[in-house]
Coordinates of C-alpha atoms in Angstrom, one line a residue:
Chain A
X145 CA 0.0 0.0 0.0
X146 CA 2.9 2.3 0.9
X147 CA 4.5 1.7 -2.4
X148 CA 1.3 2.3 -4.3
X149 CA 0.7 5.6 -2.6
X150 CA 4.4 6.6 -3.1
X151 CA 4.0 5.8 -6.9
X152 CA 0.7 7.8 -6.9
X153 CA 2.4 10.9 -5.3
X154 CA 5.4 10.7 -7.6
X155 CA 3.0 11.0 -10.5
X156 CA 1.9 14.4 -9.2
X157 CA 5.3 16.0 -9.7
X158 CA 5.3 18.3 -12.8
X159 CA 7.1 16.1 -15.3
X160 CA 5.2 12.9 -14.8
X161 CA 2.0 14.8 -14.4
X162 CA 2.4 16.5 -17.7
X163 CA 3.4 13.2 -19.4
X164 CA 0.3 11.4 -18.1
X165 CA -1.9 14.4 -19.0
X166 CA -0.6 14.6 -22.6
X167 CA -0.5 10.8 -23.1
X168 CA -4.1 10.3 -21.9
X169 CA -5.2 13.2 -24.2
X170 CA -3.5 11.5 -27.1
X171 CA -5.2 8.3 -26.1
X172 CA -8.6 10.0 -26.1
X173 CA -8.0 11.4 -29.6
X174 CA -6.8 8.1 -31.0
X175 CA -9.6 6.2 -29.4
X176 CA -12.2 8.7 -30.7
X177 CA -11.2 8.6 -34.3
X178 CA -12.7 5.6 -36.1
X179 CA -10.0 3.2 -37.4
X180 CA -7.4 4.3 -34.9
X181 CA -7.3 3.1 -31.3
X182 CA -5.4 3.5 -28.0
X183 CA -3.7 0.1 -28.9
X184 CA -2.2 1.8 -32.0
X185 CA -1.0 4.6 -29.8
X186 CA 0.6 2.2 -27.4
X187 CA 2.4 0.4 -30.2
X188 CA 3.6 3.7 -31.8
X189 CA 4.9 5.0 -28.5
X190 CA 6.6 1.8 -27.4
X191 CA 9.9 2.7 -29.2
X192 CA 9.8 6.2 -27.6
X193 CA 10.1 4.6 -24.2
X194 CA 13.6 3.2 -25.0
X195 CA 15.2 6.5 -24.1
X196 CA 13.0 7.0 -21.0
X197 CA 13.1 5.8 -17.4
X198 CA 11.0 2.5 -17.5
X199 CA 8.6 3.9 -14.9
X200 CA 7.9 7.0 -17.0
X201 CA 7.7 5.0 -20.2
X202 CA 5.3 2.6 -18.7
X203 CA 3.2 5.5 -17.3
X204 CA 3.0 7.0 -20.8
X205 CA 1.8 3.7 -22.4
X206 CA -0.8 3.0 -19.7
X207 CA -2.1 6.5 -20.0
X208 CA -2.6 6.2 -23.7
X209 CA -4.4 2.9 -23.2
X210 CA -6.7 4.3 -20.5
X211 CA -7.5 7.4 -22.6
X212 CA -8.0 5.2 -25.8
X213 CA -10.6 2.9 -24.2
X214 CA -12.5 5.8 -22.7
X215 CA -12.3 8.0 -25.9
X216 CA -13.8 5.3 -28.1
X217 CA -17.3 6.3 -27.0
X218 CA -17.0 9.8 -28.7
X219 CA -17.5 8.5 -32.3
X220 CA -20.2 6.0 -31.1
X221 CA -22.3 8.7 -29.5
X222 CA -21.8 11.6 -31.8
X223 CA -21.6 9.8 -35.2
X224 CA -22.9 6.3 -34.6
X225 CA -19.5 5.0 -35.6
X226 CA -17.5 3.4 -32.8
X227 CA -13.9 4.6 -32.3
X228 CA -13.0 1.0 -31.7
X229 CA -14.8 -2.3 -31.2
X230 CA -14.9 -1.7 -27.4
X231 CA -17.6 0.9 -28.0
X232 CA -19.8 -0.9 -30.5
X233 CA -22.7 -1.3 -28.0
X234 CA -22.4 2.3 -27.0
X235 CA -23.7 3.2 -30.5
X236 CA -26.9 1.3 -30.0
X237 CA -28.3 3.9 -27.6
X238 CA -25.7 6.6 -27.6
X239 CA -26.3 7.7 -31.1
X240 CA -30.1 7.6 -30.9
X241 CA -29.8 9.8 -27.8
X242 CA -27.7 12.3 -29.9
X243 CA -30.4 12.3 -32.6
X244 CA -33.0 12.9 -29.9
X245 CA -31.1 16.0 -28.7
X246 CA -29.6 14.3 -25.7
X247 CA -25.9 14.2 -26.8
X248 CA -24.7 15.8 -23.5
X249 CA -26.6 13.3 -21.4
X250 CA -25.2 10.4 -23.4
X251 CA -21.7 11.8 -23.2
X252 CA -22.1 12.5 -19.5
X253 CA -23.3 9.0 -18.8
X254 CA -20.4 7.5 -20.9
X255 CA -17.7 9.7 -19.3
X256 CA -18.8 8.9 -15.7
X257 CA -19.4 5.2 -16.4
X258 CA -15.9 5.0 -18.1
X259 CA -14.3 6.5 -15.1
X260 CA -16.1 4.2 -12.7
X261 CA -15.2 1.2 -14.8
X262 CA -11.5 2.0 -15.0
X263 CA -11.1 3.3 -11.4
X264 CA -12.7 0.5 -9.6
X265 CA -11.3 -2.3 -11.8
X266 CA -7.8 -1.0 -11.2
X267 CA -8.4 -0.8 -7.5
X268 CA -9.5 -4.5 -7.6
X269 CA -6.5 -5.4 -9.8
X270 CA -4.2 -3.7 -7.3
X271 CA -5.4 -5.8 -4.4
X272 CA -6.1 -9.1 -6.3
X273 CA -2.9 -9.3 -8.5
X274 CA -0.5 -10.0 -5.6
X275 CA -2.8 -12.8 -4.3
X276 CA -2.9 -14.4 -7.7
X277 CA 0.8 -14.0 -8.1
X278 CA 1.4 -15.7 -4.7
X279 CA -0.7 -18.7 -5.9
X280 CA 1.1 -18.7 -9.3
X281 CA 4.5 -19.0 -7.6
X282 CA 3.4 -22.5 -6.5
X283 CA 3.0 -23.5 -10.2
X284 CA 5.7 -25.5 -12.0
X285 CA 6.8 -25.4 -15.7
X286 CA 4.1 -27.9 -16.6
X287 CA 1.3 -25.7 -15.3
X288 CA 2.9 -22.6 -16.9
X289 CA 3.1 -24.3 -20.3
X290 CA -0.5 -25.4 -20.0
X291 CA -1.7 -22.0 -18.8
X292 CA -0.1 -20.3 -21.9
X293 CA -1.4 -23.0 -24.2
X294 CA -4.9 -22.7 -22.7
X295 CA -4.8 -18.9 -23.2
X296 CA -3.9 -19.3 -26.8
X297 CA -6.5 -21.9 -27.4
X298 CA -9.2 -19.8 -25.8
X299 CA -8.3 -16.8 -28.1
X300 CA -8.2 -19.1 -31.1
X301 CA -11.6 -20.6 -30.1
X302 CA -13.1 -17.1 -30.0
X303 CA -12.3 -16.5 -33.7
X304 CA -15.4 -15.1 -35.2
X305 CA -15.7 -17.4 -38.2
X306 CA -13.9 -20.6 -37.8
X307 CA -11.9 -22.1 -34.9
X308 CA -9.4 -23.6 -37.4
X309 CA -8.5 -20.1 -38.7
X310 CA -7.8 -19.0 -35.1
X311 CA -5.7 -22.1 -34.6
X312 CA -3.8 -21.5 -37.8
X313 CA -3.1 -17.9 -36.9
X314 CA -1.8 -19.1 -33.4
X315 CA 0.4 -21.7 -35.1
X316 CA 1.9 -19.2 -37.4
X317 CA 2.7 -17.0 -34.3
X318 CA 4.3 -20.0 -32.6
X319 CA 6.4 -20.9 -35.6
X320 CA 7.6 -17.3 -36.1
X321 CA 8.5 -17.1 -32.4
X322 CA 10.8 -20.1 -32.9
X323 CA 13.0 -18.1 -35.3
X324 CA 16.4 -17.3 -33.7
X325 CA 18.3 -18.9 -30.8
X326 CA 16.4 -21.7 -29.0
X327 CA 16.0 -21.4 -25.3
X328 CA 18.2 -23.6 -23.0
X329 CA 20.7 -24.7 -25.7
X330 CA 20.9 -21.5 -27.7
X331 CA 20.7 -23.4 -31.0
X332 CA 20.0 -21.1 -34.0
X333 CA 16.8 -22.0 -35.9
X334 CA 15.3 -20.8 -39.2
X335 CA 17.7 -17.8 -39.4
X336 CA 19.0 -19.0 -42.9
X337 CA 22.4 -17.4 -42.3
X338 CA 20.8 -14.0 -41.7
X339 CA 22.7 -12.3 -38.8
X340 CA 19.8 -10.1 -38.0
X341 CA 17.4 -13.0 -37.4
X342 CA 19.6 -14.8 -34.9
X343 CA 17.9 -13.0 -32.1
X344 CA 14.5 -13.7 -33.5
X345 CA 12.0 -11.3 -35.2
X346 CA 12.0 -7.8 -33.7
X347 CA 8.8 -7.4 -31.6
X348 CA 8.5 -3.6 -32.4
X349 CA 8.6 -4.2 -36.1
X350 CA 5.9 -6.9 -35.8
X351 CA 3.6 -4.7 -33.6
X352 CA 4.0 -1.5 -35.8
X353 CA 3.7 -3.5 -39.0
X354 CA 0.5 -5.2 -37.9
X355 CA -1.1 -2.3 -36.0
X356 CA 0.1 0.9 -37.8
X357 CA 1.4 0.3 -41.4
X358 CA -1.2 -2.4 -42.3
X359 CA -4.0 -0.3 -41.0
X360 CA -2.9 2.7 -43.0
X361 CA -2.7 0.7 -46.3
X362 CA -6.1 -0.9 -45.7
X363 CA -7.8 2.4 -44.8
X364 CA -6.2 4.3 -47.6
X365 CA -7.1 1.5 -50.1
X366 CA -10.7 1.5 -49.0
X367 CA -10.9 5.3 -49.1
X368 CA -11.5 7.6 -46.1
X369 CA -15.1 8.6 -45.8
X370 CA -16.1 12.1 -44.8
X371 CA -17.5 12.1 -41.3
X372 CA -20.9 13.8 -40.9
X373 CA -21.2 17.1 -39.1
X374 CA -22.1 17.1 -35.4
X375 CA -24.5 19.5 -33.6
X376 CA -23.2 20.1 -30.1
X377 CA -25.0 23.3 -29.0
X378 CA -25.9 24.0 -25.3
X379 CA -23.2 21.8 -23.7
X380 CA -23.2 22.2 -19.9
X381 CA -22.7 19.8 -17.1
X382 CA -23.0 16.0 -17.3
X383 CA -26.7 16.0 -18.2
X384 CA -27.3 12.9 -16.0
X385 CA -29.1 13.2 -12.6
X386 CA -28.3 11.5 -9.4
X387 CA -31.6 9.7 -9.6
X388 CA -30.6 8.1 -12.9
X389 CA -27.4 6.9 -11.4
X390 CA -29.3 5.4 -8.5
X391 CA -31.8 3.8 -10.8
X392 CA -29.0 2.2 -12.7
X393 CA -27.1 1.0 -9.6
X394 CA -27.8 -2.7 -10.3
X395 CA -27.1 -2.3 -14.0
X396 CA -23.8 -0.5 -13.3
X397 CA -22.6 -3.2 -10.8
X398 CA -23.6 -6.1 -13.0
X399 CA -22.0 -4.6 -16.1
X400 CA -18.9 -3.7 -14.2
X401 CA -18.5 -7.3 -13.0
X402 CA -19.1 -8.6 -16.5
X403 CA -16.4 -6.3 -17.8
X404 CA -13.9 -7.2 -15.1
X405 CA -14.4 -11.0 -15.6
X406 CA -14.3 -10.8 -19.4
X407 CA -11.2 -8.7 -19.2
X408 CA -9.6 -11.2 -16.9
X409 CA -10.1 -14.1 -19.4
X410 CA -7.4 -14.3 -22.1
X411 CA -8.4 -12.8 -25.4
X412 CA -11.8 -11.5 -24.3
X413 CA -11.2 -7.9 -23.8
X414 CA -13.3 -4.7 -24.0
X415 CA -14.5 -5.6 -27.5
X416 CA -16.6 -8.5 -26.1
X417 CA -17.5 -7.1 -22.7
X418 CA -19.5 -4.1 -23.9
X419 CA -21.7 -6.4 -26.1
X420 CA -22.4 -8.9 -23.3
X421 CA -23.1 -6.2 -20.7
X422 CA -25.4 -4.4 -23.1
X423 CA -27.3 -7.7 -23.8
X424 CA -27.6 -8.4 -20.1
X425 CA -28.8 -4.9 -19.4
X426 CA -31.5 -5.1 -22.0
X427 CA -32.7 -8.6 -21.0
X428 CA -32.8 -7.6 -17.3
X429 CA -34.5 -4.2 -17.9
X430 CA -38.0 -3.4 -16.9
X431 CA -38.4 -1.5 -20.1
X432 CA -36.3 -3.5 -22.8
X433 CA -38.4 -1.9 -25.5
X434 CA -36.7 1.5 -24.9
X435 CA -33.2 0.0 -25.7
X436 CA -31.9 0.9 -29.1
X437 CA -34.1 4.1 -29.2
X438 CA -31.9 6.2 -26.9
X439 CA -32.0 4.6 -23.4
X440 CA -29.2 5.8 -21.1
X441 CA -29.1 2.4 -19.4
X442 CA -27.5 0.9 -22.5
X443 CA -24.8 3.6 -22.5
X444 CA -24.0 2.9 -18.8
X445 CA -23.8 -0.8 -19.4
X446 CA -21.5 -0.6 -22.4
X447 CA -19.2 2.0 -21.1
X448 CA -18.7 0.7 -17.6
X449 CA -18.0 -2.8 -18.8
X450 CA -15.5 -1.9 -21.5
X451 CA -13.5 0.2 -19.1
X452 CA -13.7 -2.5 -16.3
X453 CA -11.9 -4.8 -18.7
X454 CA -8.9 -2.5 -18.4
X455 CA -8.3 -3.6 -14.8
X456 CA -9.5 -7.1 -15.5
X457 CA -6.9 -7.7 -18.2
X458 CA -4.1 -6.2 -16.1
X459 CA -4.5 -8.9 -13.5
X460 CA -3.3 -11.9 -15.6
X461 CA -0.7 -9.7 -17.4
X462 CA 0.9 -8.6 -14.1
X463 CA 0.3 -11.7 -12.0
X464 CA 0.8 -14.5 -14.5
X465 CA 2.6 -12.8 -17.5
X466 CA -0.4 -13.7 -19.7
X467 CA -1.8 -10.8 -21.7
X468 CA -5.6 -10.4 -21.6
X469 CA -5.9 -8.8 -25.1
X470 CA -4.0 -7.2 -27.9
X471 CA -3.1 -4.0 -26.1
X472 CA -1.9 -5.8 -22.9
X473 CA 0.2 -8.0 -25.2
X474 CA 1.9 -4.9 -26.5
X475 CA 2.4 -3.7 -22.9
X476 CA 3.8 -7.0 -22.0
X477 CA 6.2 -6.7 -24.9
X478 CA 7.1 -3.2 -23.6
X479 CA 8.0 -4.6 -20.2
X480 CA 10.1 -7.4 -21.7
X481 CA 12.0 -4.9 -23.9
X482 CA 12.9 -2.9 -20.8
X483 CA 14.3 -6.2 -19.3
X484 CA 11.4 -6.6 -16.9
X485 CA 10.0 -10.2 -16.8
X486 CA 6.2 -10.1 -16.2
X487 CA 4.7 -12.9 -14.1
X488 CA 4.5 -13.8 -10.4
X489 CA 8.1 -12.8 -9.6
X490 CA 7.4 -9.3 -10.8
X491 CA 6.0 -8.5 -7.3
X492 CA 9.3 -9.6 -5.7
X493 CA 11.8 -8.4 -8.3
X494 CA 10.1 -5.1 -9.5
X495 CA 7.3 -4.1 -7.1
X496 CA 8.0 -0.4 -8.0
X497 CA 7.1 -1.2 -11.6
X498 CA 3.9 -3.0 -10.7
X499 CA 2.6 -0.2 -8.4
X500 CA 3.6 2.5 -11.0
X501 CA 1.5 0.6 -13.4
X502 CA -1.6 0.5 -11.2
X503 CA -1.1 4.0 -9.8
X504 CA -0.8 5.5 -13.3
X505 CA -3.9 3.8 -14.5
X506 CA -5.9 5.3 -11.6
X507 CA -4.3 8.7 -12.0
X508 CA -4.9 8.6 -15.8
X509 CA -8.6 7.6 -15.2
X510 CA -9.0 10.8 -13.0
X511 CA -7.3 13.0 -15.6
X512 CA -9.3 11.5 -18.5
X513 CA -12.5 12.2 -16.5
X514 CA -11.5 15.9 -16.1
X515 CA -10.3 16.2 -19.7
X516 CA -13.5 14.7 -21.0
X517 CA -15.7 16.9 -18.8
X518 CA -14.0 20.1 -19.6
X519 CA -13.2 19.2 -23.2
X520 CA -16.6 17.9 -24.3
X521 CA -17.0 20.9 -26.6
X522 CA -13.8 19.8 -28.5
X523 CA -15.1 16.3 -29.3
X524 CA -16.6 17.3 -32.7
X525 CA -13.2 18.9 -33.6
X526 CA -11.4 15.6 -32.8
X527 CA -13.6 13.9 -35.2
X528 CA -12.8 16.5 -37.9
X529 CA -9.0 15.9 -37.8
X530 CA -8.2 15.0 -41.5
X531 CA -6.6 11.6 -42.1
X532 CA -4.0 13.3 -44.4
X533 CA -2.5 15.0 -41.3
X534 CA -2.7 11.9 -39.0
X535 CA -1.4 9.2 -41.3
X536 CA 2.0 10.7 -42.3
X537 CA 2.8 11.3 -38.6
X538 CA 2.0 7.7 -37.8
X539 CA 4.0 6.4 -40.8
X540 CA 7.1 8.4 -39.7
X541 CA 6.7 7.3 -36.1
X542 CA 6.4 3.7 -37.3
X543 CA 9.6 3.8 -39.4
X544 CA 11.7 5.8 -36.9
X545 CA 10.3 3.6 -34.1
X546 CA 11.6 0.3 -35.7
X547 CA 15.0 1.9 -36.4
X548 CA 15.7 3.2 -32.9
X549 CA 14.8 -0.1 -31.4
X550 CA 18.0 -1.7 -32.7
X551 CA 19.6 0.9 -35.0
X552 CA 19.4 -1.3 -38.1
X553 CA 17.6 -0.6 -41.4
X554 CA 16.9 -4.3 -41.7
X555 CA 13.9 -3.6 -39.4
X556 CA 12.3 -1.6 -42.3
X557 CA 12.2 -4.9 -44.2
X558 CA 10.6 -6.6 -41.2
X559 CA 8.1 -3.7 -40.7
X560 CA 6.9 -4.0 -44.3
X561 CA 6.9 -7.8 -44.2
X562 CA 4.7 -7.9 -41.1
X563 CA 2.4 -5.3 -42.6
X564 CA 2.1 -7.5 -45.6
X565 CA 1.4 -10.5 -43.4
X566 CA -1.3 -8.6 -41.5
X567 CA -2.8 -7.5 -44.8
X568 CA -2.8 -11.1 -46.1
X569 CA -4.3 -12.4 -42.8
X570 CA -7.1 -9.8 -43.1
X571 CA -7.7 -10.8 -46.7
X572 CA -8.2 -14.5 -45.8
X573 CA -9.8 -13.6 -42.5
X574 CA -7.2 -15.1 -40.2
X575 CA -7.6 -13.3 -36.8
X576 CA -4.5 -11.4 -35.6
X577 CA -5.1 -11.7 -31.9
X578 CA -4.1 -15.4 -31.6
X579 CA -1.1 -14.7 -33.8
X580 CA 0.2 -11.9 -31.6
X581 CA -0.5 -13.7 -28.4
X582 CA 1.3 -16.9 -29.6
X583 CA 4.2 -14.8 -30.9
X584 CA 4.7 -13.1 -27.5
X585 CA 4.0 -16.2 -25.4
X586 CA 6.0 -18.6 -27.7
X587 CA 9.4 -18.3 -25.9
X588 CA 7.8 -18.7 -22.5
X589 CA 5.8 -21.7 -23.7
X590 CA 8.9 -23.4 -25.2
X591 CA 11.1 -22.7 -22.2
X592 CA 8.5 -24.2 -19.8
X593 CA 7.8 -27.1 -22.1
X594 CA 11.4 -28.1 -22.2
X595 CA 11.9 -27.5 -18.5
X596 CA 8.9 -29.7 -17.9
X597 CA 10.5 -32.5 -19.9
X598 CA 13.8 -32.3 -18.0
X599 CA 12.6 -31.8 -14.4
X600 CA 11.4 -35.4 -14.1
X601 CA 12.2 -38.8 -15.7
X602 CA 8.6 -39.1 -16.8
X603 CA 8.9 -37.1 -20.0
X604 CA 5.6 -35.7 -21.3
X605 CA 3.4 -37.4 -18.7
X606 CA 3.5 -34.8 -15.9
X607 CA 1.8 -32.4 -18.3
X608 CA -1.3 -34.7 -18.1
X609 CA -1.0 -36.1 -14.6
X610 CA -0.5 -32.9 -12.6
X611 CA -4.1 -31.8 -11.8
X612 CA -3.9 -28.1 -12.7
X613 CA -1.9 -28.7 -15.8
X614 CA -4.3 -31.5 -16.9
X615 CA -7.3 -29.2 -16.2
X616 CA -5.9 -26.4 -18.2
X617 CA -5.0 -28.6 -21.2
X618 CA -8.5 -30.2 -21.0
X619 CA -10.0 -26.7 -21.0
X620 CA -7.8 -25.8 -24.1
X621 CA -8.9 -28.9 -26.0
X622 CA -12.6 -28.4 -24.9
X623 CA -12.6 -24.8 -26.0
X624 CA -11.5 -25.9 -29.5
X625 CA -13.8 -28.9 -29.9
X626 CA -16.9 -27.7 -28.0
X627 CA -18.5 -25.9 -30.9
X628 CA -18.3 -29.1 -33.0
X629 CA -19.6 -31.3 -30.1
X630 CA -22.5 -28.8 -29.6
X631 CA -23.3 -28.9 -33.3
X632 CA -23.2 -32.7 -33.2
X633 CA -25.4 -32.9 -30.1
X634 CA -27.9 -30.4 -31.6
X635 CA -28.2 -32.4 -34.8
X636 CA -28.4 -35.7 -33.0
X637 CA -31.0 -34.5 -30.6
X638 CA -32.8 -32.8 -33.4
X639 CA -33.0 -36.0 -35.5
X640 CA -34.3 -38.0 -32.5
X641 CA -37.0 -35.5 -32.0
X642 CA -37.9 -35.6 -35.7
X643 CA -38.2 -39.4 -35.5
Chain B
X130 CA -10.4 -17.3 -51.4
X131 CA -12.7 -20.0 -50.0
X132 CA -11.9 -21.9 -46.8
X133 CA -11.0 -25.1 -48.5
X134 CA -8.3 -23.4 -50.7
X135 CA -7.0 -21.6 -47.6
X136 CA -6.9 -25.0 -45.9
X137 CA -4.7 -26.5 -48.6
X138 CA -2.3 -23.5 -48.3
X139 CA -2.1 -23.8 -44.5
X140 CA -1.6 -27.6 -44.8
X141 CA 1.3 -27.0 -47.2
X142 CA 2.8 -24.4 -44.8
X143 CA 2.5 -27.0 -42.0
X144 CA 4.2 -29.7 -44.0
X145 CA 6.9 -27.2 -45.0
X146 CA 7.4 -26.3 -41.3
X147 CA 7.8 -30.0 -40.5
X148 CA 10.4 -30.5 -43.3
X149 CA 12.3 -27.4 -42.2
X150 CA 12.3 -28.5 -38.6
X151 CA 13.7 -31.9 -39.6
X152 CA 16.8 -30.1 -40.9
X153 CA 17.6 -28.6 -37.4
X154 CA 20.5 -30.8 -36.1
X155 CA 19.4 -32.5 -32.9
X156 CA 21.5 -31.7 -29.9
X157 CA 19.9 -32.8 -26.7
X158 CA 21.1 -33.7 -23.2
X159 CA 19.4 -35.5 -20.3
X160 CA 15.6 -35.6 -21.1
X161 CA 15.5 -32.3 -23.0
X162 CA 13.5 -32.9 -26.2
X163 CA 15.8 -30.3 -28.0
X164 CA 15.2 -27.4 -30.3
X165 CA 13.0 -29.3 -32.7
X166 CA 10.0 -30.0 -30.5
X167 CA 8.5 -26.5 -30.4
X168 CA 8.6 -25.9 -34.2
X169 CA 7.1 -29.4 -34.6
X170 CA 4.3 -28.4 -32.3
X171 CA 3.6 -25.2 -34.3
X172 CA 3.8 -27.1 -37.6
X173 CA 1.5 -29.9 -36.4
X174 CA -1.1 -27.4 -35.3
X175 CA -0.9 -25.8 -38.7
X176 CA -1.4 -29.2 -40.4
X177 CA -4.4 -29.9 -38.1
X178 CA -5.9 -26.4 -38.9
X179 CA -5.4 -27.0 -42.6
X180 CA -7.1 -30.4 -42.5
X181 CA -9.9 -28.9 -40.3
X182 CA -10.5 -26.2 -42.9
X183 CA -10.5 -28.7 -45.8
X184 CA -12.7 -31.3 -44.1
X185 CA -15.3 -29.3 -42.2
X186 CA -18.3 -27.8 -43.9
X187 CA -18.4 -24.1 -43.2
X188 CA -21.1 -21.6 -43.5
X189 CA -20.6 -19.7 -46.7
X190 CA -18.6 -16.6 -46.0
X191 CA -18.1 -13.3 -47.8
X192 CA -15.8 -13.9 -50.7
X193 CA -12.4 -12.2 -50.4
X194 CA -12.8 -10.8 -53.9
X195 CA -14.8 -8.1 -52.1
X196 CA -11.9 -7.4 -49.7
X197 CA -10.9 -4.5 -52.0
X198 CA -12.2 -3.1 -55.2
X199 CA -10.0 -2.8 -58.3
X200 CA -9.4 0.8 -57.4
X201 CA -8.7 -0.2 -53.8
X202 CA -6.0 -2.6 -54.9
X203 CA -4.4 0.2 -57.0
X204 CA -4.4 2.5 -54.0
X205 CA -2.9 -0.2 -51.8
X206 CA -0.2 -0.7 -54.4
X207 CA 0.6 3.0 -54.5
X208 CA 0.8 3.2 -50.7
X209 CA 3.0 0.1 -50.6
X210 CA 5.3 1.6 -53.2
X211 CA 5.6 4.8 -51.2
X212 CA 6.5 2.8 -48.1
X213 CA 9.2 0.9 -50.1
X214 CA 10.6 4.2 -51.4
X215 CA 10.6 5.7 -47.9
X216 CA 12.5 2.6 -46.6
X217 CA 15.1 2.9 -49.3
X218 CA 15.4 6.7 -48.9
X219 CA 16.0 6.3 -45.1
X220 CA 18.7 3.7 -45.8
X221 CA 20.4 5.7 -48.6
X222 CA 20.0 9.4 -47.9
X223 CA 19.0 9.2 -44.3
X224 CA 16.3 10.6 -42.0
X225 CA 17.2 14.3 -42.5
X226 CA 16.4 14.3 -46.3
X227 CA 14.1 11.4 -46.6
X228 CA 11.6 12.3 -43.9
X229 CA 10.5 15.9 -44.9
X230 CA 10.3 14.9 -48.6
X231 CA 8.4 11.7 -48.0
X232 CA 6.0 13.2 -45.5
X233 CA 5.0 15.7 -48.1
X234 CA 4.4 12.9 -50.6
X235 CA 2.4 10.9 -48.1
X236 CA 0.4 14.0 -47.3
X237 CA -0.2 14.7 -51.0
X238 CA -1.1 11.1 -51.8
X239 CA -3.6 10.7 -48.9
X240 CA -5.2 14.2 -49.3
X241 CA -5.7 13.8 -53.0
X242 CA -5.4 16.6 -55.5
X243 CA -8.6 18.4 -54.3
X244 CA -7.5 18.7 -50.7
X245 CA -3.8 19.3 -51.3
X246 CA -2.6 22.8 -50.4
X247 CA 1.1 23.2 -51.5
X248 CA 2.2 25.6 -48.9
X249 CA 0.3 23.9 -46.1
X250 CA 1.8 20.6 -47.1
X251 CA 5.3 22.0 -47.1
X252 CA 4.8 23.5 -43.6
X253 CA 3.2 20.4 -42.3
X254 CA 6.1 18.2 -43.6
X255 CA 8.7 20.5 -42.0
X256 CA 6.8 20.7 -38.7
X257 CA 6.4 16.9 -38.6
X258 CA 10.1 16.4 -39.4
X259 CA 11.1 18.9 -36.8
X260 CA 8.9 17.4 -34.1
X261 CA 10.0 13.9 -34.6
X262 CA 13.7 15.0 -34.8
X263 CA 13.3 17.0 -31.6
X264 CA 11.6 14.2 -29.6
X265 CA 13.9 11.3 -30.7
X266 CA 17.2 13.0 -31.2
X267 CA 17.2 15.8 -28.6
X268 CA 14.8 14.6 -25.9
X269 CA 15.5 10.8 -26.1
X270 CA 19.0 10.8 -27.5
X271 CA 18.2 8.2 -30.0
X272 CA 20.1 7.6 -33.3
X273 CA 18.2 8.4 -36.4
X274 CA 19.0 6.7 -39.8
X275 CA 22.1 8.6 -41.0
X276 CA 22.0 7.3 -44.6
X277 CA 24.8 5.7 -46.6
X278 CA 25.9 8.6 -48.8
X279 CA 26.2 11.4 -46.3

């Protein structure tokens, strides 16, 4: 607690304060603009942290992320176009409210719900993560391998269209993560004599290729659409009464818990939680017919749940070293680049880093609340920033970013190659989340897998005979095959009924 | 591309992965399975995924021919070409020349002829170049691409 408070107070000195303020504002802008996101901002700013103190660098990345998740509601409410998938459900009632002349009320509800979601989820993460990390210290390499494998399988199983596409993307990530020196024996693999590949593929080039360069090519190829004008007259206050908050108390608590839990599960971040929370709010409401026509309950549900996923996804990232979603995967990569190993030992080896992370998230949530409240009038201007001013900056930051990470122009080749890979994956509808997760977790998986083999004389068997490991592997297999079993059972049951 | 055709490509990638992995010389000690085991795991998952895509009947999905229009492919090609030129320019003439020039071209290309304002574009390019130079070189003390000929 003492360390948490000391981290929080250190953020109030002028330098860190200004950094968190600017970074969270950048996050809001990136989150608000359709097609961009806080995740993109985190990827772009990752190379900037190389020359910074790790605490400050991490504070900057976390602030962009918090601002990005919160800012995504701006486009949803004012234009009916979500800034990112985390605010899709906010469109359902937020935009009708704007059309009904209640833009301020919708924005007010979204801003306060976003704050509550981030603030309380981070508080819970601060107290829960050390407990989970303590438990995780009792796990051996078998359980760690199975945990990582289960996380990848869960993400693959969630692939929208086809579980095999998710699995294929994960397998490509695993294969690419094996390029370079192998763990334990340091044997070089798949480098084909290329000196630059001996250390494996550069993580920054992969992130910026997949998140920034590919996105720009795709958006430019599809053509940027002019966003419609926004009427924002008579903006004062939050527009939501205390009575409305109290009437939504159950809705807020339920949606918060949904967001926290979904954020905690690997691969299921804010993009899913807002939809689930919205559906639950509608089905439990006394007036479900009002949903979709401008009901503030829907905005509350969506916005508190997507922001609660922030704290939820930080718990496995910090305590177990398993990222909850794409953005936490980048953050995890950022920690590793600074020589910090996420996982249960983080609390013993770098407690200052852990508490900086939590303290910044809380501090950024407060600053985002204030910036959004006082800057509400500027929201339409954010949505008017032309893409021809945004994209060239992102391109330059992408190219310079991959160069400064290792001072080699070979990274330009990797940047373009990963952008091409991402483009191809989009084209054939292979999901990128399992790919990134496998690429980042690959070295940890391999190390624990090989340790697991060598720690006993029983070879592969402890992976299946140790209870937790067996349970995790069974969950991984079940998550992959369950849709097919369900289909079979439905058909079988259906045919019996027909007979 | 339909799922079956994608399945065959993924299957071929998996088999190629297995063949490449077989060429890694085995150096193991004690019970360590060695550097081959993990790439084998990845390749086998690829093979299973490829077979899964080939053998399972999937709901018809949107054809990838609609991923981009003909004009869209042309625009993607132009942007890719600009990226390649920027990469080469950074390598050959370095950040100080390549960046202001290429930022202007990126601006002009994305804005299109109707929205391009020459003077505004030049000022924007110089400001972007200056800001990136200041942050990376002066504030963070990072090395920027110096180029080969200067």
